Coordinates of C-alpha atoms in Angstrom, one line a residue:
Chain A
M1 CA -0.1 0.6 -0.1
G2 CA 3.2 2.4 -0.5
Q3 CA 1.6 4.0 -3.3
A4 CA -1.6 5.5 -3.9
S5 CA -3.9 3.3 -6.0
T6 CA -6.0 4.1 -8.8
V7 CA -8.4 0.8 -8.6
L8 CA -9.7 -0.5 -5.7
T9 CA -10.2 -4.0 -6.4
V10 CA -13.1 -5.4 -3.5
P11 CA -12.0 -8.5 -2.3
V12 CA -13.9 -11.3 -4.8
V13 CA -15.4 -12.6 -1.9
I14 CA -17.4 -9.3 -0.9
D15 CA -17.8 -8.5 -4.4
Y16 CA -20.2 -11.7 -5.1
A17 CA -21.4 -11.6 -1.8
S18 CA -23.0 -8.7 -2.6
V19 CA -24.0 -9.9 -5.6
V20 CA -25.3 -13.0 -4.1
V21 CA -27.7 -11.1 -1.7
G22 CA -29.1 -9.3 -3.9
V23 CA -30.5 -11.5 -5.9
L24 CA -31.5 -13.5 -2.4
T25 CA -33.3 -10.4 -2.2
G26 CA -34.6 -10.0 -5.5
A27 CA -35.7 -14.1 -6.1
L28 CA -37.8 -13.0 -2.0
F29 CA -39.6 -10.5 -4.2
G30 CA -40.6 -12.6 -6.4
C31 CA -41.2 -15.6 -4.3
R32 CA -44.3 -13.1 -2.4
R33 CA -45.8 -11.7 -5.7
R34 CA -46.6 -15.3 -6.8
L35 CA -44.1 -15.6 -10.0
D36 CA -43.2 -18.7 -11.6
V37 CA -39.7 -20.5 -11.4
V38 CA -39.2 -18.2 -14.4
G39 CA -39.8 -14.7 -12.9
V40 CA -38.3 -15.6 -9.8
T41 CA -34.9 -16.1 -11.5
V42 CA -35.3 -12.7 -13.6
A43 CA -36.3 -10.9 -10.2
G44 CA -33.2 -12.2 -8.5
F45 CA -30.9 -11.4 -11.9
L46 CA -32.3 -8.1 -12.3
T47 CA -31.5 -7.1 -8.4
G48 CA -28.6 -8.4 -8.3
F49 CA -27.0 -7.6 -11.9
G50 CA -29.5 -5.0 -13.4
G51 CA -27.8 -2.0 -11.2
G52 CA -24.2 -2.8 -12.4
I53 CA -25.8 -4.1 -16.5
V54 CA -26.7 -0.1 -16.6
R55 CA -23.7 1.4 -15.1
D56 CA -21.7 -0.6 -17.5
L57 CA -23.3 0.6 -20.7
L58 CA -23.9 3.9 -19.6
L59 CA -19.7 3.7 -19.0
G60 CA -19.5 2.2 -22.4
A61 CA -17.2 -0.3 -20.4
Q62 CA -16.2 -3.3 -23.2
D63 CA -16.7 -5.8 -19.9
V64 CA -19.9 -5.8 -18.9
Y65 CA -19.6 -7.5 -15.3
F66 CA -22.9 -9.7 -16.1
M67 CA -21.5 -10.7 -19.1
S68 CA -17.4 -11.7 -17.7
H69 CA -19.2 -13.7 -14.0
P70 CA -20.4 -17.2 -14.9
D71 CA -19.1 -18.3 -11.5
L72 CA -21.2 -16.1 -10.0
I73 CA -24.2 -16.6 -12.1
W74 CA -23.8 -20.3 -11.5
V75 CA -24.4 -19.6 -8.1
S76 CA -27.0 -17.0 -8.3
L77 CA -28.9 -19.4 -10.7
A78 CA -28.8 -21.8 -7.8
I79 CA -29.9 -19.4 -5.0
C80 CA -33.0 -18.5 -6.9
L81 CA -34.4 -22.2 -7.8
L82 CA -33.4 -22.8 -3.6
T83 CA -35.5 -19.7 -2.9
F84 CA -38.1 -20.8 -5.7
Y85 CA -38.5 -24.5 -4.0
F86 CA -37.4 -24.2 -0.5
R87 CA -38.9 -20.1 0.8
G88 CA -40.2 -21.2 3.5
I89 CA -36.7 -21.2 4.9
F90 CA -35.4 -18.3 3.9
L91 CA -38.9 -16.1 4.4
D92 CA -38.4 -17.0 8.1
L93 CA -35.1 -15.2 7.8
N94 CA -36.4 -11.9 7.1
K95 CA -34.7 -9.8 9.7
S96 CA -31.3 -10.8 8.7
I97 CA -31.7 -10.9 5.2
L98 CA -33.1 -7.1 5.6
L99 CA -29.7 -6.5 7.6
A100 CA -27.6 -8.1 4.3
D101 CA -29.9 -6.6 2.1
T102 CA -28.5 -3.3 3.8
L103 CA -24.5 -4.2 3.3
S104 CA -25.6 -5.5 -0.3
V105 CA -26.9 -1.9 -1.5
A106 CA -23.7 -0.5 0.5
L107 CA -21.2 -3.0 -1.6
F108 CA -22.6 -2.1 -4.7
A109 CA -23.0 1.7 -3.7
L110 CA -19.0 1.2 -3.5
A111 CA -18.5 -1.0 -6.7
G112 CA -19.8 1.4 -9.3
S113 CA -18.4 4.7 -7.4
S114 CA -14.9 2.6 -7.3
K115 CA -15.1 1.7 -10.9
A116 CA -16.5 5.2 -12.2
F117 CA -13.4 6.3 -10.5
A118 CA -11.2 3.8 -11.9
Y119 CA -12.9 5.1 -15.4
G120 CA -11.7 8.7 -14.5
L121 CA -14.9 10.3 -14.4
D122 CA -16.0 13.5 -12.3
P123 CA -16.6 13.3 -9.1
L124 CA -20.8 14.0 -10.2
Y125 CA -20.9 10.8 -12.0
V126 CA -18.7 8.7 -9.6
V127 CA -21.1 9.7 -6.8
I128 CA -24.6 9.3 -9.8
M129 CA -22.9 5.6 -10.7
G130 CA -22.5 4.6 -7.6
V131 CA -26.4 5.2 -6.8
I132 CA -27.4 4.2 -9.6
T133 CA -25.7 0.6 -9.3
A134 CA -26.8 0.7 -5.9
V135 CA -30.1 0.9 -6.4
G136 CA -31.1 0.2 -10.3
G137 CA -31.1 -3.3 -9.8
G138 CA -33.9 -3.0 -7.0
A139 CA -35.4 -0.1 -9.4
L140 CA -35.5 -2.0 -12.2
R141 CA -37.3 -5.0 -11.0
D142 CA -39.8 -3.5 -9.8
S143 CA -40.7 -1.8 -12.7
F144 CA -40.2 -4.5 -14.7
A145 CA -43.1 -6.2 -13.0
G146 CA -45.4 -3.6 -13.1
I147 CA -44.8 -1.5 -10.2
M148 CA -44.1 2.1 -9.1
P149 CA -40.2 1.1 -7.5
A150 CA -40.6 1.2 -3.8
I151 CA -37.6 3.3 -3.4
F152 CA -39.6 6.6 -5.4
R153 CA -41.6 6.5 -2.6
G154 CA -41.1 8.4 0.8
S155 CA -39.7 5.8 3.0
N156 CA -36.5 5.3 5.1
Y157 CA -33.4 6.3 4.0
Y158 CA -32.2 3.9 1.4
A159 CA -31.3 5.5 -2.2
M160 CA -30.3 8.3 0.5
A161 CA -28.8 6.5 2.3
C162 CA -26.7 5.1 -1.1
L163 CA -25.7 8.5 -1.8
G164 CA -24.0 9.2 1.1
G165 CA -21.8 6.5 1.0
S166 CA -21.1 7.1 -3.0
C167 CA -20.5 11.0 -1.7
A168 CA -18.4 9.9 1.1
F169 CA -16.5 7.3 -1.2
A170 CA -15.9 10.4 -4.1
L171 CA -14.5 12.8 -0.9
L172 CA -11.9 10.9 -0.4
A173 CA -10.9 9.4 -3.5
F174 CA -10.7 12.7 -5.0
A175 CA -8.8 13.9 -1.6
G176 CA -6.5 11.2 -2.4
V177 CA -7.3 9.7 0.1
N178 CA -6.2 5.7 -0.2
L179 CA -8.9 3.8 -1.7
V180 CA -9.6 0.8 0.6
P181 CA -10.5 3.7 3.8
A182 CA -12.2 5.5 1.3
G183 CA -14.2 2.2 0.5
F184 CA -14.9 1.1 3.8
A185 CA -16.3 4.9 4.3
C186 CA -18.6 4.4 1.5
V187 CA -19.9 1.6 3.3
F188 CA -19.9 2.6 6.7
V189 CA -21.9 5.9 5.8
V190 CA -24.4 3.9 3.9
L191 CA -25.0 1.3 6.8
M192 CA -24.8 4.3 9.0
L193 CA -27.6 6.3 7.7
R194 CA -30.0 4.0 6.5
Y195 CA -29.8 2.3 10.2
L196 CA -29.9 6.2 11.7
S197 CA -32.9 6.8 9.5
I198 CA -35.0 3.9 10.8
R199 CA -34.1 4.2 14.6
F200 CA -34.7 7.9 14.5
D201 CA -37.3 7.3 11.7
W202 CA -36.5 9.8 9.2
R203 CA -38.1 9.8 6.1
T204 CA -38.2 11.2 2.7
R205 CA -40.7 13.7 2.3
E206 CA -43.6 12.7 -0.9
Chain B
M1 CA -19.9 -29.1 -44.7
G2 CA -16.9 -30.7 -44.7
Q3 CA -15.4 -28.7 -41.7
A4 CA -17.1 -27.2 -38.7
S5 CA -18.5 -23.9 -39.3
T6 CA -18.1 -21.8 -35.9
V7 CA -20.7 -19.3 -37.6
L8 CA -24.4 -20.5 -38.4
T9 CA -25.6 -18.7 -40.9
V10 CA -29.4 -19.2 -40.6
P11 CA -30.7 -17.6 -44.2
V12 CA -31.8 -14.8 -44.2
V13 CA -36.0 -15.6 -45.1
I14 CA -36.0 -17.9 -41.8
D15 CA -34.2 -15.0 -39.7
Y16 CA -36.8 -12.1 -41.0
A17 CA -39.9 -14.8 -40.9
S18 CA -38.6 -14.8 -36.9
V19 CA -39.2 -11.1 -36.4
V20 CA -41.7 -10.7 -39.0
V21 CA -43.8 -13.2 -36.4
G22 CA -42.8 -11.0 -33.8
V23 CA -43.8 -7.7 -34.7
L24 CA -47.2 -8.9 -35.8
T25 CA -47.5 -10.6 -32.5
G26 CA -46.8 -7.3 -30.9
A27 CA -48.9 -5.5 -33.0
L28 CA -51.9 -7.5 -32.3
F29 CA -50.8 -7.2 -28.2
G30 CA -51.3 -3.2 -29.1
C31 CA -54.7 -3.4 -30.8
R32 CA -56.2 -5.6 -27.6
R33 CA -54.4 -3.0 -25.3
R34 CA -55.8 0.0 -27.2
L35 CA -53.0 1.7 -28.2
D36 CA -53.2 3.9 -31.1
V37 CA -51.1 3.4 -33.8
V38 CA -47.7 5.2 -32.4
G39 CA -48.4 2.5 -29.3
V40 CA -49.3 -0.2 -31.7
T41 CA -46.1 0.3 -33.5
V42 CA -43.9 0.5 -31.1
A43 CA -45.2 -2.4 -29.1
G44 CA -44.9 -4.5 -32.7
F45 CA -41.4 -3.2 -33.0
L46 CA -40.4 -3.7 -29.5
T47 CA -41.7 -7.3 -29.3
G48 CA -39.6 -8.2 -32.8
F49 CA -36.4 -6.6 -31.8
G50 CA -36.1 -5.9 -28.2
G51 CA -34.8 -9.6 -26.7
G52 CA -32.1 -9.0 -30.1
I53 CA -31.0 -5.4 -29.0
V54 CA -30.8 -6.7 -25.0
R55 CA -28.7 -9.7 -26.3
D56 CA -26.4 -7.1 -28.7
L57 CA -25.9 -4.8 -25.8
L58 CA -24.8 -7.3 -23.1
L59 CA -22.6 -8.8 -26.5
G60 CA -21.4 -5.0 -26.7
A61 CA -21.7 -5.8 -30.3
Q62 CA -20.5 -3.0 -32.6
D63 CA -23.8 -4.2 -35.2
V64 CA -27.2 -3.7 -32.9
Y65 CA -28.8 -6.3 -35.4
F66 CA -31.8 -3.7 -34.8
M67 CA -29.4 -1.0 -36.4
S68 CA -28.6 -3.2 -39.8
H69 CA -31.5 -4.2 -41.4
P70 CA -33.6 -1.5 -42.4
D71 CA -35.5 -3.0 -45.6
L72 CA -36.8 -5.3 -42.2
I73 CA -36.9 -2.4 -41.1
W74 CA -39.7 -1.3 -43.3
V75 CA -41.5 -4.8 -43.9
S76 CA -41.8 -4.3 -39.9
L77 CA -43.5 -0.8 -40.3
A78 CA -45.8 -2.1 -42.4
I79 CA -47.0 -4.8 -40.2
C80 CA -48.0 -2.6 -37.6
L81 CA -50.0 -0.7 -40.3
L82 CA -51.7 -3.4 -41.7
T83 CA -52.4 -4.9 -38.4
F84 CA -53.7 -1.3 -37.0
Y85 CA -55.8 -0.6 -39.4
F86 CA -57.1 -3.8 -40.7
R87 CA -57.1 -5.8 -37.2
G88 CA -60.2 -8.3 -38.2
I89 CA -58.4 -9.9 -40.4
F90 CA -55.5 -10.7 -38.0
L91 CA -57.7 -11.1 -35.0
D92 CA -59.5 -14.0 -36.6
L93 CA -56.2 -15.6 -37.5
N94 CA -55.2 -15.9 -33.7
K95 CA -55.2 -19.6 -33.8
S96 CA -52.5 -19.9 -36.0
I97 CA -51.2 -16.9 -34.9
L98 CA -50.6 -18.5 -32.2
L99 CA -48.8 -21.7 -33.8
A100 CA -46.1 -19.2 -35.8
D101 CA -45.5 -17.2 -32.5
T102 CA -44.0 -21.1 -31.1
L103 CA -42.0 -20.6 -34.1
S104 CA -40.7 -17.4 -33.9
V105 CA -39.3 -17.6 -30.6
A106 CA -37.6 -21.2 -31.3
L107 CA -36.0 -18.9 -34.2
F108 CA -35.5 -16.0 -32.0
A109 CA -33.6 -18.8 -29.6
L110 CA -31.5 -20.4 -32.5
A111 CA -30.5 -16.2 -33.3
G112 CA -29.6 -15.5 -29.4
S113 CA -27.6 -18.5 -29.1
S114 CA -26.1 -19.0 -32.0
K115 CA -24.7 -15.4 -31.9
A116 CA -23.5 -16.1 -28.4
F117 CA -21.8 -18.6 -29.8
A118 CA -20.2 -17.1 -32.7
Y119 CA -18.7 -14.6 -29.8
G120 CA -16.7 -17.5 -28.3
L121 CA -18.5 -17.3 -25.0
D122 CA -19.5 -19.6 -22.1
P123 CA -22.0 -22.2 -22.7
L124 CA -23.7 -20.8 -20.2
Y125 CA -23.8 -17.8 -21.9
V126 CA -24.8 -18.9 -24.5
V127 CA -28.1 -20.4 -23.4
I128 CA -28.7 -17.3 -21.6
M129 CA -28.5 -15.1 -24.3
G130 CA -30.5 -17.8 -25.9
V131 CA -33.8 -17.3 -23.6
I132 CA -32.9 -13.4 -23.2
T133 CA -33.4 -13.1 -27.2
A134 CA -36.2 -15.1 -27.4
V135 CA -38.6 -13.8 -24.1
G136 CA -37.2 -10.9 -23.8
G137 CA -38.7 -9.0 -26.2
G138 CA -41.8 -9.9 -24.8
A139 CA -41.7 -9.5 -21.4
L140 CA -40.0 -5.5 -22.0
R141 CA -43.4 -4.7 -24.2
D142 CA -45.0 -5.9 -21.6
S143 CA -43.7 -4.5 -18.7
F144 CA -43.2 -1.6 -21.0
A145 CA -47.0 -1.2 -21.2
G146 CA -46.8 -1.3 -17.3
I147 CA -48.2 -4.9 -16.6
M148 CA -45.7 -8.0 -15.1
P149 CA -44.7 -9.7 -18.1
A150 CA -47.0 -12.9 -18.9
I151 CA -44.4 -15.2 -18.7
F152 CA -43.4 -14.6 -15.3
R153 CA -46.7 -16.3 -14.5
G154 CA -47.1 -20.2 -13.8
S155 CA -48.5 -21.0 -17.5
N156 CA -47.7 -23.6 -19.8
Y157 CA -44.3 -23.8 -20.9
Y158 CA -43.0 -21.2 -22.9
A159 CA -39.4 -19.4 -21.8
M160 CA -39.2 -23.1 -20.2
A161 CA -39.2 -24.4 -23.6
C162 CA -36.8 -21.6 -24.9
L163 CA -34.1 -22.5 -22.2
G164 CA -34.8 -25.9 -23.5
G165 CA -33.7 -25.0 -27.0
S166 CA -31.0 -22.9 -26.3
C167 CA -29.3 -25.7 -24.0
A168 CA -30.1 -28.5 -26.9
F169 CA -28.1 -26.3 -28.9
A170 CA -25.1 -25.4 -26.8
L171 CA -25.3 -28.7 -26.2
L172 CA -24.7 -30.0 -29.6
A173 CA -22.4 -26.9 -30.3
F174 CA -20.4 -27.4 -27.8
A175 CA -19.9 -30.8 -28.4
G176 CA -18.5 -30.0 -31.7
V177 CA -21.8 -30.6 -33.5
N178 CA -22.3 -29.4 -37.2
L179 CA -24.1 -26.1 -36.4
V180 CA -26.8 -27.0 -39.0
P181 CA -28.1 -29.9 -37.1
A182 CA -27.7 -28.1 -33.8
G183 CA -29.7 -25.4 -34.9
F184 CA -32.6 -28.1 -36.0
A185 CA -32.3 -29.1 -32.8
C186 CA -32.8 -25.9 -31.2
V187 CA -35.6 -25.1 -32.7
F188 CA -37.1 -28.5 -32.8
V189 CA -36.6 -28.7 -28.6
V190 CA -38.5 -25.7 -28.3
L191 CA -41.5 -26.5 -30.6
M192 CA -42.2 -29.9 -28.6
L193 CA -41.4 -28.4 -24.9
R194 CA -44.3 -26.0 -26.0
Y195 CA -46.6 -28.7 -28.1
L196 CA -46.4 -31.2 -25.1
S197 CA -46.8 -29.0 -22.2
I198 CA -50.3 -27.5 -24.0
R199 CA -50.4 -31.2 -24.8
F200 CA -50.8 -32.1 -21.1
D201 CA -51.3 -29.0 -19.9
W202 CA -47.7 -29.1 -18.0
R203 CA -47.5 -25.7 -16.0
T204 CA -45.1 -23.7 -13.8
R205 CA -45.5 -23.8 -10.5
E206 CA -46.1 -20.3 -9.0
Chain C
M1 CA -21.7 28.9 -44.4
G2 CA -20.1 28.5 -48.0
Q3 CA -19.9 24.8 -47.9
A4 CA -22.7 22.1 -46.8
S5 CA -22.4 20.8 -43.4
T6 CA -22.5 17.3 -42.3
V7 CA -23.0 17.8 -38.7
L8 CA -25.8 20.8 -37.2
T9 CA -23.5 22.5 -34.2
V10 CA -27.1 23.1 -32.3
P11 CA -26.1 26.3 -30.5
V12 CA -25.5 24.9 -26.9
V13 CA -27.9 27.7 -25.2
I14 CA -30.7 25.4 -27.0
D15 CA -29.5 21.9 -26.9
Y16 CA -29.6 23.0 -23.0
A17 CA -32.7 24.2 -23.3
S18 CA -34.3 21.5 -24.8
V19 CA -32.6 19.1 -22.1
V20 CA -33.8 21.8 -19.1
V21 CA -37.6 21.7 -20.1
G22 CA -37.5 17.8 -20.3
V23 CA -35.9 17.9 -16.6
L24 CA -38.6 20.3 -15.5
T25 CA -41.7 18.6 -16.4
G26 CA -40.0 15.1 -15.4
A27 CA -39.9 16.3 -12.2
L28 CA -42.9 17.5 -12.2
F29 CA -45.3 14.5 -13.0
G30 CA -43.2 13.0 -10.5
C31 CA -44.3 15.7 -7.6
R32 CA -47.7 14.9 -9.0
R33 CA -47.6 11.4 -8.9
R34 CA -46.2 12.0 -5.2
L35 CA -42.9 10.9 -5.2
D36 CA -40.1 11.5 -2.7
V37 CA -37.7 13.4 -3.6
V38 CA -35.3 10.3 -4.8
G39 CA -38.3 9.9 -7.5
V40 CA -38.6 13.3 -8.5
T41 CA -35.1 13.8 -10.1
V42 CA -34.9 10.2 -11.6
A43 CA -38.3 11.1 -13.1
G44 CA -36.7 14.4 -13.7
F45 CA -33.8 12.9 -15.3
L46 CA -35.5 9.9 -17.0
T47 CA -37.5 13.1 -19.2
G48 CA -34.5 14.9 -19.7
F49 CA -32.1 12.5 -20.9
G50 CA -33.7 8.9 -21.3
G51 CA -34.4 9.3 -25.0
G52 CA -31.3 10.9 -25.7
I53 CA -29.5 7.7 -23.6
V54 CA -31.3 5.1 -26.1
R55 CA -30.2 6.7 -29.0
D56 CA -26.5 6.8 -28.0
L57 CA -27.0 3.2 -27.0
L58 CA -28.7 1.8 -29.9
L59 CA -25.8 4.2 -32.5
G60 CA -23.4 2.4 -30.1
A61 CA -21.9 5.9 -29.6
Q62 CA -18.9 6.1 -27.6
D63 CA -19.8 9.8 -25.6
V64 CA -23.2 9.3 -24.6
Y65 CA -24.9 12.9 -24.1
F66 CA -25.4 12.4 -20.1
M67 CA -22.1 10.7 -19.3
S68 CA -19.8 13.5 -21.0
H69 CA -22.2 17.0 -19.8
P70 CA -21.5 17.0 -15.9
D71 CA -22.9 20.8 -15.8
L72 CA -26.0 20.4 -17.2
I73 CA -26.4 17.7 -14.7
W74 CA -25.8 20.0 -12.5
V75 CA -28.2 22.1 -13.7
S76 CA -31.2 19.1 -14.1
L77 CA -30.2 18.3 -10.2
A78 CA -30.6 22.1 -9.0
I79 CA -33.9 22.1 -11.6
C80 CA -35.4 18.3 -9.9
L81 CA -34.8 19.8 -6.4
L82 CA -36.0 23.1 -7.0
T83 CA -39.5 22.1 -8.5
F84 CA -39.7 19.3 -5.3
Y85 CA -39.2 22.1 -2.8
F86 CA -41.0 24.9 -4.3
R87 CA -43.6 23.0 -6.4
G88 CA -46.5 25.8 -5.5
I89 CA -45.0 28.1 -8.5
F90 CA -44.5 25.7 -11.2
L91 CA -47.7 23.9 -10.8
D92 CA -49.0 26.9 -11.6
L93 CA -47.0 28.1 -14.6
N94 CA -48.6 24.5 -16.3
K95 CA -50.1 26.2 -18.9
S96 CA -46.2 28.0 -19.7
I97 CA -44.8 24.4 -19.0
L98 CA -46.9 22.9 -22.2
L99 CA -45.4 25.2 -24.2
A100 CA -42.4 24.6 -23.3
D101 CA -42.7 21.0 -23.2
T102 CA -43.6 20.7 -27.0
L103 CA -40.6 23.1 -27.6
S104 CA -38.2 20.6 -25.8
V105 CA -39.6 17.5 -28.1
A106 CA -39.1 19.4 -31.2
L107 CA -35.6 20.4 -30.1
F108 CA -35.1 16.3 -28.7
A109 CA -36.3 15.7 -32.4
L110 CA -33.9 17.4 -34.0
A111 CA -30.9 17.0 -31.7
G112 CA -31.7 12.8 -32.4
S113 CA -32.3 12.8 -36.3
S114 CA -29.9 15.5 -36.8
K115 CA -26.9 13.5 -34.7
A116 CA -28.2 10.0 -36.9
F117 CA -27.7 12.0 -39.8
A118 CA -23.7 12.8 -38.7
Y119 CA -23.6 8.8 -37.8
G120 CA -24.0 8.6 -41.5
L121 CA -27.5 6.3 -41.2
D122 CA -29.6 6.0 -43.2
P123 CA -33.0 8.1 -43.7
L124 CA -35.0 5.8 -41.9
Y125 CA -32.8 5.4 -38.9
V126 CA -32.7 9.2 -38.8
V127 CA -36.6 9.8 -38.6
I128 CA -36.5 7.1 -36.0
M129 CA -33.1 7.9 -33.7
G130 CA -35.4 11.8 -33.9
V131 CA -38.6 9.8 -32.8
I132 CA -37.3 8.1 -30.2
T133 CA -35.0 10.3 -28.9
A134 CA -38.3 13.2 -28.6
V135 CA -40.6 10.7 -26.7
G136 CA -38.3 8.0 -25.8
G137 CA -37.8 9.9 -22.0
G138 CA -41.4 10.5 -21.6
A139 CA -42.2 7.1 -22.7
L140 CA -39.2 5.6 -20.2
R141 CA -40.0 7.8 -17.4
D142 CA -44.3 6.3 -17.5
S143 CA -43.0 2.8 -18.0
F144 CA -40.6 2.9 -15.1
A145 CA -43.5 4.1 -12.8
G146 CA -45.5 1.3 -13.6
I147 CA -47.7 2.6 -16.7
M148 CA -48.6 2.8 -19.8
P149 CA -47.1 5.2 -21.3
A150 CA -49.6 8.4 -22.3
I151 CA -48.2 8.6 -25.8
F152 CA -49.3 5.0 -26.6
R153 CA -53.0 6.1 -26.0
G154 CA -55.4 8.0 -28.7
S155 CA -54.8 12.0 -28.0
N156 CA -53.6 14.8 -29.9
Y157 CA -50.4 14.3 -32.1
Y158 CA -47.2 14.6 -29.9
A159 CA -45.3 11.2 -31.5
M160 CA -46.7 12.0 -34.4
A161 CA -45.4 15.6 -34.3
C162 CA -42.2 14.9 -33.6
L163 CA -41.9 12.2 -36.4
G164 CA -43.4 14.7 -39.0
G165 CA -40.2 16.8 -38.3
S166 CA -37.6 14.2 -37.8
C167 CA -39.2 13.5 -41.6
A168 CA -39.1 17.0 -42.8
F169 CA -35.8 16.5 -41.2
A170 CA -34.2 14.1 -43.2
L171 CA -36.4 14.9 -46.1
L172 CA -34.8 18.2 -46.5
A173 CA -31.1 16.7 -45.1
F174 CA -30.5 14.3 -47.8
A175 CA -32.0 16.9 -50.7
G176 CA -28.7 18.3 -49.7
V177 CA -30.0 21.1 -47.8
N178 CA -27.7 22.8 -45.0
L179 CA -28.5 21.5 -42.1
V180 CA -29.4 24.8 -40.7
P181 CA -32.7 25.8 -42.7
A182 CA -33.3 21.6 -42.2
G183 CA -33.2 22.3 -38.3
F184 CA -35.1 25.2 -38.4
A185 CA -37.7 22.8 -40.4
C186 CA -37.7 20.1 -38.0
V187 CA -38.5 21.9 -35.0
F188 CA -41.2 23.9 -37.0
V189 CA -43.2 21.2 -38.1
V190 CA -43.1 19.2 -35.1
L191 CA -44.6 22.9 -33.1
M192 CA -47.1 23.3 -35.9
L193 CA -48.3 19.8 -36.1
R194 CA -48.6 19.9 -32.4
Y195 CA -50.7 23.5 -32.7
L196 CA -52.6 22.4 -35.0
S197 CA -53.8 19.4 -33.8
I198 CA -54.5 21.2 -30.5
R199 CA -56.8 23.7 -32.4
F200 CA -58.5 20.9 -34.6
D201 CA -58.8 18.4 -31.9
W202 CA -57.2 16.0 -34.8
R203 CA -56.4 12.6 -32.5
T204 CA -55.1 9.5 -33.2
R205 CA -57.3 6.8 -33.3
E206 CA -57.3 3.7 -30.7

């Protein structure tokens, strides 16, 4: 770590964990809406990969994340099928999944903002890409299912928390701070804002 | 055919026929939902070209299919207008169109999986691209119209049939079989699964 | 202007004005649907930038418009926030905004068709890109909010007006007319068709 790195390499296990949790929450959404196995799988994949796909298309990235991680696709597929056929197990875990979901979007925000930073984009776009990657998948899933995305309604902070985290990352990264603490700050700010907004019932106005 | 070809050139008439039928079913969908001529045309185009557009964007293809076939666009436009102004004719043909629709998605599944294979992708992605190309257009159309895509609901096999066909193509293509019989197998499996699922009322569970 | 230019450089103030009005109408849409500040901002951005994003992805453009205009993003952001917090002002302006909206889509139609022309596309695609850029953003916004896009329903000319304007541009541009008058013709035709359709209550049939 003697030199400043311009690309933050998130350990693969963390990267994968965030996608896996996204896929899981998406598949559970599909089960609650009584989709069939195809619908549950698509809902899972849209949630886990949708934000990254939009980010990569906007970046004009040659390596769309979804297209270059076959092993992660297999894992995601397995999660969707497990969720579909053994949904009872997961629906009981609702509370832990909510926690995992917040961690997942925090890591998505980091994945988005750090990739945009690696592409040499302006701070503004670094923040935007962080937010799009974090909440884009869930919004696409909702929209694809024909309902108004939940994040656009007044609620406890969710997109706002991701906005805060992405701003924290951009601020530190452009201030020349090493990307590892900047990444931790991003995740920490998302979790903290989400927690505080639930704890003190801060809500976005409509 | 002495040597294995890595790119399957589907005869252009077949390729066009699949798009044309897709456009027709989409335009009829638009008529049934009482859209105006703009809506009917967009519904037709989304159904006929939407799956291919998503596939090409994900592949990072330089030649998006929709953008490189002006003559096919003219034909599709004519079909949308004909359907809109003479819908009576087509609505009577409902049954033959259902048959044609199955053939159309079978050919879409082939177009998707063979293009992914030509790009040298993993078997997994070959199958995924086959399914996305086959059912993506119809799903986009439904979603764009603000309704839950029909294929995500429990029903007779549709996406599942396309999955079967794409798997058959990937299996044979990666086993080194010539792409022409592999292509026939793909189409045959889709038609057969669709037929059997209706004949014996196999349905996906919700 | 001694020589024919193949790229029409729309004065930046006009270009920006069209996006700004698009963002404003989108943000007002979000306020009327009672979205929170995130939803209002996304609705604004989708309306102002959505059509151009779809166009640029289809063109395979290296410079997606949305990604290369940070100053415009700041302005758009400010508009969304102003609209959200001081919506009373804007909702009173409803009539002037309707007028501005028509001017905005007219300029979008011009931006889309002239960019496609600069890419050397066929007349057919020049027209299509004009229409997609003009009405794509609003359609995406409606669809994202889970409702059938309004432009697909029978109504006074809107997409049809943009079609007329894009055709006028393509006709003149391919006839070798200087692009500046061609651009004026495009905008004029859109405004005129829209005005006439309201004045004489021309409506698209369902």
